[in-house]
PDB file of C-alpha atoms in Angstrom:
ATOM      1  CA  MET A 112     -78.083 -50.263  24.841  1.00 96.00           C
ATOM      2  CA  ILE A 113     -75.613 -52.193  26.995  1.00 96.00           C
ATOM      3  CA  ALA A 114     -72.714 -53.380  24.851  1.00 96.00           C
ATOM      4  CA  GLY A 115     -69.226 -54.744  25.193  1.00 94.00           C
ATOM      5  CA  GLY A 116     -67.099 -57.773  24.665  1.00 89.00           C
ATOM      6  CA  PHE A 117     -67.858 -61.397  25.421  1.00 86.00           C
ATOM      7  CA  GLY A 118     -68.079 -61.924  29.180  1.00 86.00           C
ATOM      8  CA  ALA A 119     -67.837 -58.240  30.120  1.00 90.00           C
ATOM      9  CA  GLY A 120     -70.906 -58.383  32.415  1.00 92.00           C
ATOM     10  CA  LYS A 121     -73.739 -57.020  30.263  1.00 93.00           C
ATOM     11  CA  THR A 122     -76.355 -59.559  31.411  1.00 92.00           C
ATOM     12  CA  THR A 123     -75.276 -59.005  35.018  1.00 93.00           C
ATOM     13  CA  LEU A 124     -75.675 -55.219  34.713  1.00 96.00           C
ATOM     14  CA  VAL A 125     -79.153 -55.465  33.166  1.00 96.00           C
ATOM     15  CA  GLY A 126     -80.218 -57.886  35.898  1.00 95.00           C
ATOM     16  CA  ALA A 127     -78.793 -55.720  38.675  1.00 96.00           C
ATOM     17  CA  VAL A 128     -80.685 -52.554  37.743  1.00 96.00           C
ATOM     18  CA  SER A 129     -83.898 -53.748  36.110  1.00 96.00           C
ATOM     19  CA  GLU A 130     -87.049 -53.000  38.094  1.00 97.00           C
ATOM     20  CA  ILE A 131     -88.825 -55.804  36.243  1.00 96.00           C
ATOM     21  CA  PRO A 132     -87.662 -59.397  36.030  1.00 94.00           C
ATOM     22  CA  PRO A 133     -85.211 -59.144  33.142  1.00 88.00           C
ATOM     23  CA  LEU A 134     -85.692 -61.099  29.973  1.00 85.00           C
ATOM     24  CA  THR A 135     -82.499 -62.993  29.261  1.00 79.00           C
ATOM     25  CA  THR A 136     -81.541 -65.345  26.489  1.00 71.00           C
ATOM     26  CA  GLU A 137     -78.733 -67.061  28.354  1.00 69.00           C
ATOM     27  CA  GLU A 138     -77.889 -70.520  27.132  1.00 64.00           C
ATOM     28  CA  GLU A 139     -75.326 -73.080  28.226  1.00 69.00           C
ATOM     29  CA  MET A 140     -72.129 -72.928  26.216  1.00 57.00           C
ATOM     30  CA  THR A 141     -71.525 -76.162  24.346  1.00 56.00           C
ATOM     31  CA  VAL A 142     -68.716 -77.757  22.389  1.00 62.00           C
ATOM     32  CA  VAL A 143     -70.188 -76.130  19.274  1.00 56.00           C
ATOM     33  CA  SER A 144     -68.758 -72.783  20.414  1.00 58.00           C
ATOM     34  CA  GLU A 145     -65.242 -74.194  20.886  1.00 61.00           C
ATOM     35  CA  GLY A 146     -62.912 -72.502  18.453  1.00 58.00           C
ATOM     36  CA  VAL A 147     -65.645 -69.956  17.621  1.00 56.00           C
ATOM     37  CA  ASP A 148     -65.952 -67.979  20.864  1.00 59.00           C
ATOM     38  CA  ASP A 149     -62.730 -66.726  22.433  1.00 60.00           C
ATOM     39  CA  VAL A 150     -62.989 -67.505  26.148  1.00 58.00           C
ATOM     40  CA  THR A 151     -59.517 -66.199  26.978  1.00 61.00           C
ATOM     41  CA  GLY A 152     -59.784 -64.391  30.304  1.00 62.00           C
ATOM     42  CA  VAL A 153     -63.296 -65.749  30.980  1.00 60.00           C
ATOM     43  CA  GLU A 154     -62.579 -69.462  31.006  1.00 62.00           C
ATOM     44  CA  ARG A 155     -65.047 -70.069  33.876  1.00 65.00           C
ATOM     45  CA  LYS A 156     -67.947 -68.679  31.830  1.00 59.00           C
ATOM     46  CA  THR A 157     -70.566 -71.399  31.264  1.00 57.00           C
ATOM     47  CA  THR A 158     -73.464 -69.465  29.694  1.00 59.00           C
ATOM     48  CA  THR A 159     -73.775 -66.860  26.974  1.00 61.00           C
ATOM     49  CA  THR A 160     -76.386 -64.470  25.616  1.00 61.00           C
ATOM     50  CA  VAL A 161     -77.674 -65.720  22.272  1.00 60.00           C
ATOM     51  CA  ALA A 162     -80.033 -62.865  21.362  1.00 65.00           C
ATOM     52  CA  LEU A 163     -80.412 -60.026  23.873  1.00 84.00           C
ATOM     53  CA  ASP A 164     -81.217 -59.123  27.439  1.00 91.00           C
ATOM     54  CA  PHE A 165     -84.041 -56.728  28.237  1.00 94.00           C
ATOM     55  CA  GLY A 166     -84.827 -54.749  31.352  1.00 96.00           C
ATOM     56  CA  ARG A 167     -86.364 -51.445  32.427  1.00 96.00           C
ATOM     57  CA  ILE A 168     -85.544 -48.828  35.026  1.00 96.00           C
ATOM     58  CA  THR A 169     -87.406 -45.641  35.929  1.00 95.00           C
ATOM     59  CA  ILE A 170     -84.991 -42.772  36.468  1.00 90.00           C
ATOM     60  CA  SER A 171     -87.642 -40.090  37.039  1.00 90.00           C
ATOM     61  CA  GLU A 172     -91.257 -39.376  36.115  1.00 92.00           C
ATOM     62  CA  GLN A 173     -90.033 -38.185  32.730  1.00 91.00           C
ATOM     63  CA  ILE A 174     -87.254 -40.706  32.087  1.00 91.00           C
ATOM     64  CA  VAL A 175     -87.688 -44.467  31.763  1.00 94.00           C
ATOM     65  CA  LEU A 176     -84.808 -46.430  30.303  1.00 95.00           C
ATOM     66  CA  TYR A 177     -85.397 -49.598  28.344  1.00 96.00           C
ATOM     67  CA  LEU A 178     -82.220 -51.628  28.582  1.00 96.00           C
ATOM     68  CA  PHE A 179     -81.149 -53.814  25.696  1.00 95.00           C
ATOM     69  CA  GLY A 180     -78.096 -55.934  26.447  1.00 93.00           C
ATOM     70  CA  ALA A 181     -76.318 -56.989  23.272  1.00 92.00           C
ATOM     71  CA  PRO A 182     -74.504 -60.299  22.877  1.00 88.00           C
ATOM     72  CA  GLY A 183     -70.742 -59.867  22.896  1.00 82.00           C
ATOM     73  CA  GLN A 184     -69.508 -62.393  20.348  1.00 78.00           C
ATOM     74  CA  ASP A 185     -68.554 -61.177  16.885  1.00 77.00           C
ATOM     75  CA  ARG A 186     -70.980 -63.596  15.235  1.00 76.00           C
ATOM     76  CA  PHE A 187     -73.910 -61.676  16.777  1.00 79.00           C
ATOM     77  CA  TRP A 188     -72.787 -58.235  15.576  1.00 81.00           C
ATOM     78  CA  PRO A 189     -75.472 -57.969  12.867  1.00 86.00           C
ATOM     79  CA  LEU A 190     -78.001 -57.811  15.729  1.00 86.00           C
ATOM     80  CA  TRP A 191     -76.235 -54.739  17.121  1.00 89.00           C
ATOM     81  CA  ASN A 192     -77.398 -52.662  14.144  1.00 92.00           C
ATOM     82  CA  ASP A 193     -81.026 -53.462  14.966  1.00 91.00           C
ATOM     83  CA  LEU A 194     -80.597 -52.831  18.687  1.00 90.00           C
ATOM     84  CA  ALA A 195     -78.923 -49.477  18.002  1.00 93.00           C
ATOM     85  CA  LEU A 196     -81.857 -48.159  15.942  1.00 92.00           C
ATOM     86  CA  GLY A 197     -83.412 -45.406  18.013  1.00 89.00           C
ATOM     87  CA  ALA A 198     -81.012 -45.897  20.914  1.00 93.00           C
ATOM     88  CA  ALA A 199     -80.719 -42.810  23.099  1.00 92.00           C
ATOM     89  CA  GLY A 200     -77.269 -43.950  24.167  1.00 96.00           C
ATOM     90  CA  ALA A 201     -75.069 -46.849  25.158  1.00 97.00           C
ATOM     91  CA  VAL A 202     -72.969 -48.161  27.973  1.00 98.00           C
ATOM     92  CA  VAL A 203     -69.816 -49.812  26.652  1.00 97.00           C
ATOM     93  CA  LEU A 204     -68.883 -52.287  29.357  1.00 96.00           C
ATOM     94  CA  VAL A 205     -65.159 -53.055  29.402  1.00 95.00           C
ATOM     95  CA  ASP A 206     -63.365 -55.938  31.100  1.00 92.00           C
ATOM     96  CA  THR A 207     -59.713 -55.035  31.768  1.00 90.00           C
ATOM     97  CA  ARG A 208     -58.759 -58.713  31.416  1.00 88.00           C
ATOM     98  CA  LYS A 209     -59.812 -58.418  27.746  1.00 88.00           C
ATOM     99  CA  LEU A 210     -59.242 -54.723  27.152  1.00 89.00           C
ATOM    100  CA  GLU A 211     -58.830 -55.126  23.385  1.00 90.00           C
ATOM    101  CA  ASP A 212     -62.523 -56.145  23.159  1.00 89.00           C
ATOM    102  CA  GLY A 213     -63.464 -52.553  23.998  1.00 91.00           C
ATOM    103  CA  PHE A 214     -62.163 -51.070  20.739  1.00 94.00           C
ATOM    104  CA  ALA A 215     -64.855 -52.521  18.460  1.00 92.00           C
ATOM    105  CA  SER A 216     -67.710 -51.447  20.753  1.00 94.00           C
ATOM    106  CA  ILE A 217     -66.378 -47.906  21.118  1.00 96.00           C
ATOM    107  CA  ASP A 218     -65.882 -47.660  17.363  1.00 95.00           C
ATOM    108  CA  PHE A 219     -69.420 -48.949  16.725  1.00 95.00           C
ATOM    109  CA  PHE A 220     -71.044 -46.089  18.682  1.00 96.00           C
ATOM    110  CA  GLU A 221     -68.615 -43.410  17.513  1.00 96.00           C
ATOM    111  CA  ARG A 222     -69.369 -44.221  13.856  1.00 95.00           C
ATOM    112  CA  ARG A 223     -73.102 -43.950  14.475  1.00 95.00           C
ATOM    113  CA  ASP A 224     -72.802 -40.788  16.593  1.00 94.00           C
ATOM    114  CA  ILE A 225     -74.670 -42.475  19.448  1.00 96.00           C
ATOM    115  CA  PRO A 226     -73.806 -40.994  22.851  1.00 96.00           C
ATOM    116  CA  PHE A 227     -71.998 -43.495  25.045  1.00 97.00           C
ATOM    117  CA  VAL A 228     -70.076 -43.905  28.251  1.00 97.00           C
ATOM    118  CA  VAL A 229     -67.350 -46.420  28.949  1.00 97.00           C
ATOM    119  CA  ALA A 230     -67.945 -48.396  32.128  1.00 97.00           C
ATOM    120  CA  VAL A 231     -65.037 -50.446  33.415  1.00 95.00           C
ATOM    121  CA  ASN A 232     -66.463 -53.515  35.117  1.00 92.00           C
ATOM    122  CA  VAL A 233     -64.429 -54.179  38.237  1.00 88.00           C
ATOM    123  CA  PHE A 234     -63.676 -57.901  38.396  1.00 85.00           C
ATOM    124  CA  ASP A 235     -62.105 -59.305  41.557  1.00 84.00           C
ATOM    125  CA  ASP A 236     -59.271 -61.027  39.671  1.00 82.00           C
ATOM    126  CA  ALA A 237     -58.508 -58.180  37.266  1.00 82.00           C
ATOM    127  CA  TYR A 238     -55.769 -55.572  37.524  1.00 84.00           C
ATOM    128  CA  HIS A 239     -57.100 -52.174  38.620  1.00 87.00           C
ATOM    129  CA  TYR A 240     -56.402 -49.302  36.239  1.00 89.00           C
ATOM    130  CA  GLU A 241     -57.212 -45.655  36.757  1.00 91.00           C
ATOM    131  CA  PRO A 242     -59.891 -44.229  34.419  1.00 91.00           C
ATOM    132  CA  GLU A 243     -57.379 -41.944  32.691  1.00 92.00           C
ATOM    133  CA  GLU A 244     -55.065 -44.883  31.975  1.00 93.00           C
ATOM    134  CA  LEU A 245     -57.965 -46.663  30.293  1.00 94.00           C
ATOM    135  CA  ARG A 246     -58.989 -43.523  28.385  1.00 94.00           C
ATOM    136  CA  GLU A 247     -55.501 -43.369  26.924  1.00 95.00           C
ATOM    137  CA  ALA A 248     -55.229 -47.113  26.230  1.00 94.00           C
ATOM    138  CA  LEU A 249     -58.597 -47.227  24.448  1.00 94.00           C
ATOM    139  CA  THR A 250     -58.170 -43.769  22.804  1.00 94.00           C
ATOM    140  CA  ILE A 251     -61.460 -42.552  24.262  1.00 95.00           C
ATOM    141  CA  PRO A 252     -62.259 -38.918  23.399  1.00 94.00           C
ATOM    142  CA  PRO A 253     -62.129 -36.499  26.357  1.00 94.00           C
ATOM    143  CA  GLU A 254     -65.882 -35.761  26.201  1.00 94.00           C
ATOM    144  CA  VAL A 255     -66.802 -39.439  26.733  1.00 96.00           C
ATOM    145  CA  PRO A 256     -67.147 -40.312  30.428  1.00 97.00           C
ATOM    146  CA  VAL A 257     -65.118 -43.244  31.760  1.00 97.00           C
ATOM    147  CA  VAL A 258     -66.555 -44.668  34.986  1.00 96.00           C
ATOM    148  CA  MET A 259     -65.669 -47.557  37.246  1.00 95.00           C
ATOM    149  CA  CYS A 260     -68.583 -49.938  37.701  1.00 94.00           C
ATOM    150  CA  ASP A 261     -69.335 -53.206  39.429  1.00 94.00           C
ATOM    151  CA  ALA A 262     -72.125 -54.670  37.299  1.00 95.00           C
ATOM    152  CA  ARG A 263     -73.248 -56.801  40.259  1.00 95.00           C
ATOM    153  CA  GLU A 264     -74.011 -53.772  42.435  1.00 95.00           C
ATOM    154  CA  ARG A 265     -77.312 -52.059  41.701  1.00 96.00           C
ATOM    155  CA  GLU A 266     -76.276 -48.595  42.923  1.00 96.00           C
ATOM    156  CA  ARG A 267     -72.984 -48.557  40.975  1.00 94.00           C
ATOM    157  CA  ALA A 268     -74.796 -49.765  37.850  1.00 95.00           C
ATOM    158  CA  LYS A 269     -77.485 -47.089  38.322  1.00 96.00           C
ATOM    159  CA  GLU A 270     -74.804 -44.395  38.621  1.00 96.00           C
ATOM    160  CA  THR A 271     -73.378 -45.606  35.316  1.00 97.00           C
ATOM    161  CA  LEU A 272     -76.809 -45.278  33.678  1.00 96.00           C
ATOM    162  CA  LEU A 273     -77.278 -41.798  35.164  1.00 96.00           C
ATOM    163  CA  THR A 274     -73.922 -40.793  33.673  1.00 97.00           C
ATOM    164  CA  LEU A 275     -75.187 -42.051  30.314  1.00 97.00           C
ATOM    165  CA  VAL A 276     -78.458 -40.096  30.638  1.00 96.00           C
ATOM    166  CA  ARG A 277     -76.514 -36.899  31.375  1.00 95.00           C
ATOM    167  CA  ARG A 278     -74.236 -37.580  28.372  1.00 96.00           C
ATOM    168  CA  ALA A 279     -77.213 -38.214  26.073  1.00 94.00           C
ATOM    169  CA  ILE A 280     -78.925 -35.007  27.216  1.00 92.00           C
ATOM    170  CA  GLU A 281     -75.707 -33.042  26.547  1.00 90.00           C
ATOM    171  CA  LYS A 282     -75.712 -34.343  22.970  1.00 85.00           C
ATOM    172  CA  ILE A 283     -79.278 -33.219  22.219  1.00 82.00           C
ATOM    173  CA  PRO A 284     -79.074 -30.244  19.850  1.00 75.00           C
ATOM    174  CA  SER A 285     -80.496 -27.105  21.372  1.00 65.00           C
ATOM    175  CA  THR A 286     -83.162 -25.153  19.500  1.00 55.00           C
ATOM    176  CA  SER A 287     -80.630 -22.352  18.934  1.00 54.00           C
ATOM    177  CA  ASP A 288     -78.380 -24.895  17.116  1.00 54.00           C
ATOM    178  CA  ALA A 289     -81.159 -25.517  14.562  1.00 51.00           C
ATOM    179  CA  SER A 290     -81.245 -21.936  13.288  1.00 48.00           C
TER     180      SER A 290
END
């Protein structure tokens, strides 16, 4: 699952890494969303995801990731519960221009014990923070990877997904844990 706040770059990330043409549900933003969707920090945004984005990437012969990009607005949060069912893990995409939007996403996956990584989307007009500064600001546990990512760049986005795969594998209980 690819999650994060409104305008964090989720649709862009899915599109950058998907080996199939991604399914997107992007729609033009209209006056109906005025006063409902907070566009602070993303004022130039003209479209928004209204359901989900879907893509696929083959990591290896044994690992194929199905990517479900979640809409970022609060009003779509009930959909997150459905998207999280059976999720092997999540990328929480964070925009440093709207850092406070990261808290709810991080909390969502922590409460459900779903492995996740925090990917800081590097926007050209955003202040650059070091990963450890962001870990502290967002109170991210030490075992959760924090990576810098440019959602537009396929290789950087793939590295983020590989970090997530490694994190998810680490969280799989070993057979010795079951006894």
